[in-house]
mmCIF file of C-alpha atoms and ligand atoms in Angstrom:
data_model
loop_
_atom_site.group_PDB
_atom_site.id
_atom_site.type_symbol
_atom_site.label_atom_id
_atom_site.label_comp_id
_atom_site.label_asym_id
_atom_site.label_seq_id
_atom_site.Cartn_x
_atom_site.Cartn_y
_atom_site.Cartn_z
ATOM 1 C CA MET F 1 31.665 75.629 215.799
ATOM 2 C CA THR F 2 31.026 76.284 212.020
ATOM 3 C CA GLY F 3 32.174 79.126 209.849
ATOM 4 C CA SER F 4 35.871 80.210 208.996
ATOM 5 C CA GLU F 5 35.837 83.148 211.527
ATOM 6 C CA ASP F 6 34.785 80.850 214.427
ATOM 7 C CA SER F 7 37.224 78.281 213.568
ATOM 8 C CA ALA F 8 39.917 80.811 213.307
ATOM 9 C CA SER F 9 39.616 81.771 217.037
ATOM 10 C CA ALA F 10 39.267 78.187 218.397
ATOM 11 C CA PRO F 11 42.312 76.767 220.090
ATOM 12 C CA ALA F 12 44.117 74.354 217.801
ATOM 13 C CA PRO F 13 43.516 70.828 218.791
ATOM 14 C CA GLY F 14 45.992 69.376 221.266
ATOM 15 C CA LYS F 15 47.413 72.789 222.320
ATOM 16 C CA LYS F 16 48.514 73.057 225.945
ATOM 17 C CA ALA F 17 47.777 75.988 228.183
ATOM 18 C CA ALA F 18 48.685 76.323 231.841
ATOM 19 C CA PHE F 19 49.720 78.551 234.761
ATOM 20 C CA VAL F 20 52.781 77.397 236.664
ATOM 21 C CA ALA F 21 53.382 78.894 239.944
ATOM 22 C CA VAL F 22 57.282 79.052 240.801
ATOM 23 C CA VAL F 23 57.666 78.507 244.632
ATOM 24 C CA GLY F 24 60.512 78.072 247.002
ATOM 25 C CA ARG F 25 62.492 79.564 249.689
ATOM 26 C CA PRO F 26 64.190 82.921 249.285
ATOM 27 C CA SER F 27 67.133 83.235 246.981
ATOM 28 C CA VAL F 28 67.002 79.670 245.548
ATOM 29 C CA GLY F 29 66.965 81.165 242.054
ATOM 30 C CA LYS F 30 63.231 81.358 241.162
ATOM 31 C CA SER F 31 63.432 84.532 239.281
ATOM 32 C CA THR F 32 66.762 83.499 237.477
ATOM 33 C CA LEU F 33 64.998 80.365 236.513
ATOM 34 C CA VAL F 34 61.986 82.124 235.046
ATOM 35 C CA ASN F 35 64.239 84.517 233.150
ATOM 36 C CA GLN F 36 65.945 81.715 231.621
ATOM 37 C CA ILE F 37 62.926 79.628 230.646
ATOM 38 C CA CYS F 38 61.247 82.752 229.073
ATOM 39 C CA GLY F 39 64.491 83.803 227.410
ATOM 40 C CA GLN F 40 63.819 87.346 228.536
ATOM 41 C CA LYS F 41 64.505 89.464 231.575
ATOM 42 C CA VAL F 42 61.158 89.153 233.080
ATOM 43 C CA ALA F 43 61.904 89.417 236.893
ATOM 44 C CA ILE F 44 64.661 91.111 238.726
ATOM 45 C CA VAL F 45 67.430 89.049 240.478
ATOM 46 C CA GLY F 46 69.333 89.908 243.479
ATOM 47 C CA ALA F 47 72.075 88.433 245.899
ATOM 48 C CA SER F 48 69.936 89.293 249.032
ATOM 49 C CA PRO F 49 66.878 87.274 249.875
ATOM 50 C CA GLN F 50 63.401 88.618 249.190
ATOM 51 C CA THR F 51 63.972 90.481 245.938
ATOM 52 C CA THR F 52 60.884 89.499 244.459
ATOM 53 C CA ARG F 53 57.895 91.123 246.104
ATOM 54 C CA ASN F 54 55.141 90.472 243.592
ATOM 55 C CA ALA F 55 53.495 87.760 241.430
ATOM 56 C CA ILE F 56 55.347 88.178 238.082
ATOM 57 C CA ARG F 57 54.289 86.463 235.066
ATOM 58 C CA GLY F 58 56.526 85.190 232.265
ATOM 59 C CA ILE F 59 55.091 83.711 229.233
ATOM 60 C CA VAL F 60 56.514 80.707 227.200
ATOM 61 C CA ASN F 61 55.001 80.087 223.660
ATOM 62 C CA ARG F 62 55.893 77.078 221.911
ATOM 63 C CA ASP F 63 54.460 74.836 219.216
ATOM 64 C CA GLU F 64 52.857 72.657 221.981
ATOM 65 C CA GLY F 65 51.101 75.664 223.648
ATOM 66 C CA GLN F 66 51.395 78.364 226.162
ATOM 67 C CA LEU F 67 52.861 78.046 229.682
ATOM 68 C CA VAL F 68 52.540 81.199 231.953
ATOM 69 C CA PHE F 69 55.048 81.065 234.822
ATOM 70 C CA VAL F 70 54.210 82.974 237.875
ATOM 71 C CA ASP F 71 57.292 83.980 239.742
ATOM 72 C CA THR F 72 56.603 84.544 243.470
ATOM 73 C CA PRO F 73 58.271 85.944 246.583
ATOM 74 C CA GLY F 74 60.587 83.566 248.428
ATOM 75 C CA ARG F 75 58.874 81.779 251.395
ATOM 76 C CA HIS F 76 60.342 83.018 254.474
ATOM 77 C CA ASN F 77 58.613 82.435 257.836
ATOM 78 C CA SER F 78 58.521 85.495 260.005
ATOM 79 C CA GLU F 79 55.980 87.531 261.787
ATOM 80 C CA LYS F 80 57.002 90.686 260.086
ATOM 81 C CA LYS F 81 54.259 92.381 258.183
ATOM 82 C CA LEU F 82 56.104 92.564 254.809
ATOM 83 C CA ASN F 83 56.947 88.819 255.172
ATOM 84 C CA LYS F 84 53.389 87.886 255.845
ATOM 85 C CA LYS F 85 52.187 89.918 252.874
ATOM 86 C CA LEU F 86 54.763 88.082 250.699
ATOM 87 C CA LEU F 87 53.658 84.780 251.780
ATOM 88 C CA GLU F 88 50.164 85.682 250.930
ATOM 89 C CA VAL F 89 51.301 86.510 247.320
ATOM 90 C CA SER F 90 52.909 83.146 247.208
ATOM 91 C CA ASN F 91 49.946 81.193 248.518
ATOM 92 C CA ARG F 92 47.543 82.956 246.143
ATOM 93 C CA ALA F 93 49.764 82.045 243.144
ATOM 94 C CA VAL F 94 49.780 78.310 244.258
ATOM 95 C CA ASP F 95 46.130 78.337 244.743
ATOM 96 C CA GLU F 96 45.443 80.084 241.247
ATOM 97 C CA SER F 97 47.857 77.910 239.154
ATOM 98 C CA ASP F 98 47.436 74.704 237.544
ATOM 99 C CA LEU F 99 50.841 73.428 238.185
ATOM 100 C CA VAL F 100 53.614 74.162 240.630
ATOM 101 C CA LEU F 101 57.457 74.344 239.864
ATOM 102 C CA TYR F 102 59.125 73.817 243.386
ATOM 103 C CA VAL F 103 62.718 75.288 243.224
ATOM 104 C CA LEU F 104 65.185 74.006 245.789
ATOM 105 C CA ASP F 105 68.962 75.159 246.074
ATOM 106 C CA ALA F 106 71.421 72.244 245.821
ATOM 107 C CA SER F 107 74.140 74.193 247.547
ATOM 108 C CA ARG F 108 72.150 74.699 250.957
ATOM 109 C CA SER F 109 71.409 71.965 253.381
ATOM 110 C CA PRO F 110 67.515 71.977 253.647
ATOM 111 C CA GLY F 111 66.303 73.281 257.039
ATOM 112 C CA SER F 112 63.120 74.021 258.819
ATOM 113 C CA GLU F 113 62.041 76.619 256.060
ATOM 114 C CA GLU F 114 62.478 74.034 253.205
ATOM 115 C CA LEU F 115 60.450 71.701 255.318
ATOM 116 C CA ALA F 116 57.603 74.268 255.416
ATOM 117 C CA VAL F 117 57.596 74.537 251.755
ATOM 118 C CA ALA F 118 57.671 70.722 251.318
ATOM 119 C CA GLU F 119 54.669 70.425 253.619
ATOM 120 C CA LEU F 120 52.630 73.245 251.890
ATOM 121 C CA LEU F 121 53.164 71.307 248.562
ATOM 122 C CA ALA F 122 52.496 67.840 249.751
ATOM 123 C CA PRO F 123 48.896 67.951 248.898
ATOM 124 C CA LEU F 124 49.818 69.246 245.358
ATOM 125 C CA ALA F 125 52.403 66.664 244.474
ATOM 126 C CA PRO F 126 50.222 65.348 241.492
ATOM 127 C CA ARG F 127 50.629 68.738 239.807
ATOM 128 C CA THR F 128 54.209 69.620 241.154
ATOM 129 C CA VAL F 129 57.560 69.467 239.357
ATOM 130 C CA ALA F 130 60.641 70.104 241.245
ATOM 131 C CA ALA F 131 64.038 71.893 239.984
ATOM 132 C CA VAL F 132 67.016 71.394 242.160
ATOM 133 C CA ASN F 133 68.923 74.469 241.204
ATOM 134 C CA LYS F 134 72.478 75.788 241.485
ATOM 135 C CA THR F 135 74.013 72.456 240.605
ATOM 136 C CA ASP F 136 76.906 74.487 239.159
ATOM 137 C CA GLU F 137 77.835 75.935 242.405
ATOM 138 C CA ARG F 138 80.857 74.668 244.350
ATOM 139 C CA GLY F 139 79.714 72.443 247.151
ATOM 140 C CA ALA F 140 76.270 71.701 245.579
ATOM 141 C CA ASP F 141 74.753 68.550 246.609
ATOM 142 C CA CYS F 142 72.099 67.554 244.360
ATOM 143 C CA GLY F 143 71.601 64.072 245.853
ATOM 144 C CA ARG F 144 71.011 65.730 249.349
ATOM 145 C CA SER F 145 68.147 67.695 247.840
ATOM 146 C CA LEU F 146 66.801 64.684 245.879
ATOM 147 C CA GLU F 147 66.785 62.630 248.977
ATOM 148 C CA PHE F 148 65.075 65.520 250.850
ATOM 149 C CA LEU F 149 62.265 65.478 248.110
ATOM 150 C CA ARG F 150 62.074 61.591 248.400
ATOM 151 C CA ARG F 151 61.695 61.743 252.128
ATOM 152 C CA GLU F 152 59.573 64.790 252.456
ATOM 153 C CA LEU F 153 57.479 64.799 249.244
ATOM 154 C CA PRO F 154 57.096 60.908 248.671
ATOM 155 C CA ALA F 155 54.021 61.530 246.377
ATOM 156 C CA LEU F 156 56.342 63.495 243.880
ATOM 157 C CA ALA F 157 57.780 60.841 241.366
ATOM 158 C CA ALA F 158 61.589 60.884 241.014
ATOM 159 C CA ASP F 159 61.228 61.589 237.186
ATOM 160 C CA ARG F 160 59.521 64.806 238.102
ATOM 161 C CA CYS F 161 62.695 66.037 239.854
ATOM 162 C CA PHE F 162 65.318 67.895 237.768
ATOM 163 C CA PRO F 163 68.892 68.856 238.594
ATOM 164 C CA VAL F 164 69.357 72.327 236.915
ATOM 165 C CA SER F 165 71.502 75.430 236.808
ATOM 166 C CA ALA F 166 69.349 78.476 235.916
ATOM 167 C CA LYS F 167 72.482 80.489 235.754
ATOM 168 C CA LYS F 168 74.206 78.321 233.345
ATOM 169 C CA ASN F 169 71.020 77.312 231.368
ATOM 170 C CA GLU F 170 71.657 73.669 232.068
ATOM 171 C CA GLY F 171 68.955 71.090 232.418
ATOM 172 C CA LEU F 172 66.010 73.328 231.681
ATOM 173 C CA GLU F 173 64.637 71.605 228.625
ATOM 174 C CA PRO F 174 63.728 68.248 230.169
ATOM 175 C CA LEU F 175 62.007 70.367 232.876
ATOM 176 C CA LEU F 176 60.163 72.386 230.549
ATOM 177 C CA SER F 177 58.930 69.259 228.649
ATOM 178 C CA CYS F 178 57.689 67.537 231.792
ATOM 179 C CA LEU F 179 55.664 70.696 232.569
ATOM 180 C CA TYR F 180 54.197 70.646 229.149
ATOM 181 C CA SER F 181 53.359 67.039 229.418
ATOM 182 C CA LEU F 182 51.417 67.806 232.588
ATOM 183 C CA ALA F 183 49.603 70.912 231.267
ATOM 184 C CA GLY F 184 45.999 70.417 230.207
ATOM 185 C CA GLU F 185 44.691 71.431 226.767
ATOM 186 C CA GLY F 186 43.134 74.893 226.338
ATOM 187 C CA GLU F 187 43.347 78.301 224.571
ATOM 188 C CA ALA F 188 46.358 80.360 225.050
ATOM 189 C CA PHE F 189 45.822 83.061 227.825
ATOM 190 C CA TYR F 190 47.997 85.718 226.082
ATOM 191 C CA GLY F 191 48.740 86.551 222.394
ATOM 192 C CA ALA F 192 51.910 84.983 221.094
ATOM 193 C CA GLU F 193 53.872 88.298 221.020
ATOM 194 C CA TYR F 194 53.793 88.576 224.796
ATOM 195 C CA TYR F 195 56.468 87.372 227.068
ATOM 196 C CA THR F 196 55.208 89.256 230.218
ATOM 197 C CA ASP F 197 52.111 91.128 231.075
ATOM 198 C CA GLN F 198 53.648 93.690 233.337
ATOM 199 C CA GLU F 199 52.896 97.351 233.067
ATOM 200 C CA VAL F 200 55.577 99.736 231.997
ATOM 201 C CA ASP F 201 55.741 101.676 235.187
ATOM 202 C CA PHE F 202 56.124 98.512 237.161
ATOM 203 C CA ARG F 203 59.008 97.186 234.943
ATOM 204 C CA VAL F 204 60.764 100.551 235.170
ATOM 205 C CA ALA F 205 60.482 100.594 238.942
ATOM 206 C CA GLU F 206 61.743 97.106 239.222
ATOM 207 C CA ILE F 207 64.760 97.515 237.007
ATOM 208 C CA ILE F 208 65.721 100.622 239.025
ATOM 209 C CA ARG F 209 65.234 98.672 242.187
ATOM 210 C CA GLU F 210 67.521 95.816 240.943
ATOM 211 C CA GLN F 211 70.285 98.249 240.198
ATOM 212 C CA ALA F 212 69.796 99.941 243.625
ATOM 213 C CA ILE F 213 69.885 96.579 245.630
ATOM 214 C CA LYS F 214 72.857 95.456 243.715
ATOM 215 C CA ARG F 215 74.831 98.418 244.904
ATOM 216 C CA LEU F 216 73.578 98.929 248.419
ATOM 217 C CA ARG F 217 74.328 96.972 251.602
ATOM 218 C CA GLN F 218 72.909 95.979 254.828
ATOM 219 C CA GLU F 219 69.219 96.834 255.531
ATOM 220 C CA LEU F 220 68.889 99.007 252.474
ATOM 221 C CA PRO F 221 67.868 96.504 249.951
ATOM 222 C CA HIS F 222 65.020 95.631 252.077
ATOM 223 C CA ALA F 223 64.128 99.036 253.195
ATOM 224 C CA LEU F 224 63.839 100.691 249.675
ATOM 225 C CA TYR F 225 61.075 100.540 247.086
ATOM 226 C CA VAL F 226 60.929 102.693 243.812
ATOM 227 C CA ASP F 227 58.161 104.891 242.920
ATOM 228 C CA VAL F 228 57.743 106.004 239.302
ATOM 229 C CA ALA F 229 55.996 109.386 239.619
ATOM 230 C CA ASP F 230 55.783 110.394 235.924
ATOM 231 C CA THR F 231 56.452 109.095 232.467
ATOM 232 C CA GLU F 232 56.124 110.717 229.120
ATOM 233 C CA LEU F 233 56.678 109.420 225.808
ATOM 234 C CA ARG F 234 58.324 112.085 223.676
ATOM 235 C CA ALA F 235 59.118 112.152 219.883
ATOM 236 C CA GLY F 236 63.017 111.553 219.505
ATOM 237 C CA ASP F 237 65.316 113.336 217.100
ATOM 238 C CA GLY F 238 65.535 110.327 214.786
ATOM 239 C CA GLU F 239 63.066 107.409 214.600
ATOM 240 C CA THR F 240 63.393 106.276 218.189
ATOM 241 C CA PRO F 241 60.923 107.732 220.563
ATOM 242 C CA ARG F 242 62.058 108.825 223.912
ATOM 243 C CA LEU F 243 60.572 107.628 227.096
ATOM 244 C CA TRP F 244 61.085 110.175 229.957
ATOM 245 C CA VAL F 245 60.656 108.966 233.562
ATOM 246 C CA ARG F 246 60.746 110.701 236.787
ATOM 247 C CA ALA F 247 61.252 108.032 239.682
ATOM 248 C CA PHE F 248 62.047 108.136 243.317
ATOM 249 C CA ILE F 249 64.056 105.641 245.370
ATOM 250 C CA VAL F 250 61.917 105.705 248.584
ATOM 251 C CA VAL F 251 63.791 104.794 251.799
ATOM 252 C CA GLU F 252 62.525 104.630 255.471
ATOM 253 C CA ARG F 253 64.671 107.037 257.193
ATOM 254 C CA GLU F 254 66.348 110.313 256.463
ATOM 255 C CA SER F 255 69.645 108.874 257.415
ATOM 256 C CA GLN F 256 69.373 106.292 254.627
ATOM 257 C CA LYS F 257 69.013 109.002 252.045
ATOM 258 C CA GLY F 258 72.598 109.845 252.014
ATOM 259 C CA MET F 259 73.684 106.312 251.442
ATOM 260 C CA VAL F 260 71.548 106.061 248.211
ATOM 261 C CA VAL F 261 72.921 109.525 246.938
ATOM 262 C CA GLY F 262 76.306 108.505 247.780
ATOM 263 C CA LYS F 263 79.468 110.766 248.022
ATOM 264 C CA GLY F 264 78.978 113.646 245.559
ATOM 265 C CA GLY F 265 75.863 111.937 244.207
ATOM 266 C CA GLU F 266 78.068 109.058 242.866
ATOM 267 C CA MET F 267 75.755 106.323 244.048
ATOM 268 C CA ILE F 268 72.546 107.544 242.601
ATOM 269 C CA LYS F 269 74.236 108.398 239.350
ATOM 270 C CA ALA F 270 75.541 104.860 239.021
ATOM 271 C CA ILE F 271 72.110 103.316 239.785
ATOM 272 C CA ARG F 272 70.607 105.721 237.235
ATOM 273 C CA LEU F 273 72.941 104.988 234.419
ATOM 274 C CA ALA F 274 72.909 101.226 235.006
ATOM 275 C CA ALA F 275 69.067 101.142 235.122
ATOM 276 C CA GLN F 276 69.000 103.447 232.026
ATOM 277 C CA LYS F 277 71.254 101.179 230.240
ATOM 278 C CA ASP F 278 69.089 98.035 231.115
ATOM 279 C CA LEU F 279 65.785 99.868 230.282
ATOM 280 C CA ASN F 280 67.219 100.795 226.825
ATOM 281 C CA ARG F 281 67.844 97.174 226.079
ATOM 282 C CA ILE F 282 64.399 96.160 227.236
ATOM 283 C CA PHE F 283 62.160 98.705 225.557
ATOM 284 C CA ASP F 284 62.097 99.948 221.951
ATOM 285 C CA TRP F 285 62.504 103.599 223.415
ATOM 286 C CA LYS F 286 65.428 105.481 224.369
ATOM 287 C CA VAL F 287 64.793 105.860 228.116
ATOM 288 C CA GLU F 288 65.756 109.094 229.954
ATOM 289 C CA LEU F 289 65.555 108.686 233.767
ATOM 290 C CA ASP F 290 65.284 111.458 236.290
ATOM 291 C CA LEU F 291 66.026 109.738 239.570
ATOM 292 C CA ARG F 292 65.669 111.166 242.982
ATOM 293 C CA VAL F 293 65.611 109.943 246.631
ATOM 294 C CA LYS F 294 62.921 110.664 249.288
ATOM 295 C CA THR F 295 61.592 109.131 252.479
ATOM 296 C CA GLY F 296 58.394 107.169 252.941
ATOM 297 C CA ARG F 297 58.211 106.665 256.671
ATOM 298 C CA ASP F 298 57.958 103.058 257.716
ATOM 299 C CA TRP F 299 56.286 101.903 254.569
ATOM 300 C CA ARG F 300 56.952 98.227 255.791
ATOM 301 C CA HIS F 301 54.605 98.671 258.602
ATOM 302 C CA SER F 302 51.895 100.533 256.757
ATOM 303 C CA ASP F 303 48.897 98.311 255.479
ATOM 304 C CA ALA F 304 47.996 100.886 252.946
ATOM 305 C CA ALA F 305 51.693 101.176 251.446
ATOM 306 C CA LEU F 306 51.927 97.256 251.419
ATOM 307 C CA ARG F 307 48.632 96.936 249.632
ATOM 308 C CA ARG F 308 49.647 99.453 247.085
ATOM 309 C CA LEU F 309 53.135 97.921 246.557
ATOM 310 C CA ILE F 310 52.508 94.198 246.898
ATOM 311 C CA GLU F 311 49.098 93.479 245.797
ATOM 312 C CA ARG F 312 49.328 94.653 242.227
HETATM 313 N N1 GTP M 1 75.636 79.563 241.107
HETATM 314 C C1 GTP M 1 74.294 79.786 240.813
HETATM 315 N N2 GTP M 1 73.686 80.906 241.374
HETATM 316 C C2 GTP M 1 72.318 81.123 240.908
HETATM 317 C C3 GTP M 1 71.668 80.195 240.138
HETATM 318 N N3 GTP M 1 70.466 80.888 240.029
HETATM 319 C C4 GTP M 1 70.383 81.918 240.773
HETATM 320 N N4 GTP M 1 71.607 82.104 241.183
HETATM 321 C C5 GTP M 1 71.969 83.269 242.157
HETATM 322 O O1 GTP M 1 71.250 83.205 243.389
HETATM 323 C C6 GTP M 1 70.794 84.604 243.870
HETATM 324 C C7 GTP M 1 69.351 84.578 243.958
HETATM 325 O O2 GTP M 1 68.746 84.681 242.719
HETATM 326 P P1 GTP M 1 67.162 84.976 242.432
HETATM 327 O O3 GTP M 1 66.757 84.506 240.996
HETATM 328 O O4 GTP M 1 67.071 86.371 242.733
HETATM 329 O O5 GTP M 1 66.538 84.191 243.570
HETATM 330 P P2 GTP M 1 64.846 84.128 243.857
HETATM 331 O O6 GTP M 1 64.644 82.659 244.493
HETATM 332 O O7 GTP M 1 64.059 84.748 242.853
HETATM 333 O O8 GTP M 1 65.074 85.098 245.204
HETATM 334 P P3 GTP M 1 63.681 85.834 245.821
HETATM 335 O O9 GTP M 1 62.955 86.419 244.981
HETATM 336 O O10 GTP M 1 64.587 86.771 246.935
HETATM 337 O O11 GTP M 1 63.071 84.799 246.624
HETATM 338 C C8 GTP M 1 71.367 85.669 242.700
HETATM 339 O O12 GTP M 1 72.588 85.954 243.321
HETATM 340 C C9 GTP M 1 71.619 84.586 241.612
HETATM 341 O O13 GTP M 1 72.689 85.016 240.626
HETATM 342 C C10 GTP M 1 72.363 78.987 239.544
HETATM 343 O O14 GTP M 1 71.681 78.309 238.934
HETATM 344 N N5 GTP M 1 73.612 78.837 240.070
HETATM 345 MG MG1 MG M 2 62.940 86.297 242.947
#
């Protein structure tokens, strides 16, 4: 290429660019890890399994180049419609990515579900890196996870397996260096100002869902989704514009509505205020949330609802 304009848009020589699918069983800490690596809250985190329901991209820009991490739903083998859909999301992310970051939980003994993940990744070992997470947890046995990897994924070199604590931000730098070393050269996929490519409505819905599942028990975290019905950017009193949002927490049964609303409306108020606080931190706008509850019958068994909610 010749001419100053062309050379300005060409990738700098030697710059890396790759998509990294972050894969593993539910609750091993994939989303926590992506958030730490990106230095931003990209994906929501929850104590109950299957918090992540979509492929969520978090972008890391460094002098060496750009890595796009694709957080995925935890791989849980079950015949339920929702689980099958979540597995599809995970499979697609693996297929479409250049590298795989396999996350394991050092505090749990690897069982059949872990074995299924290792089997899936076996043919991909040359482009896989493993993170053995939660090394900070009491009773964590990192050696057990490393031994599992050696036995079940022998093609994965030992120097590609990294003990980490996503929560404490420990051990992430060598892991990231390894991923950069494996990434191919190429032009960045996103502008350097981006750390995620999620749309505002989706991020708002996810932050509300995080606050809801944090407070609700039993089946409710799995049974709900959040529907952002309306948003409007309004001029603020001072310089900060206000983002007004009307959103619904959608549950499956009439009887679940009461639990989300809580006694005297206390529960939904707590969810609204906490979500609003988080959203004010994430966005440059002052966010005003109008939050309500409604029923969306049996959405987990509806193909149309699952397509709309999961395949974004
Ligand atoms: N002790 C400890 N807890 C962690 C660590 N990383 C994540 N957790 C906790 O593990 C739980 C699950 O974390 P997530 O990041 O939501 O896990 P995930 O793998 O994304 O889960 P799914 O999206 O449901 O598959 C949360 O309670 C986290 O706080 C860690 O390094 N140490
Ligand atoms: Mg997750």
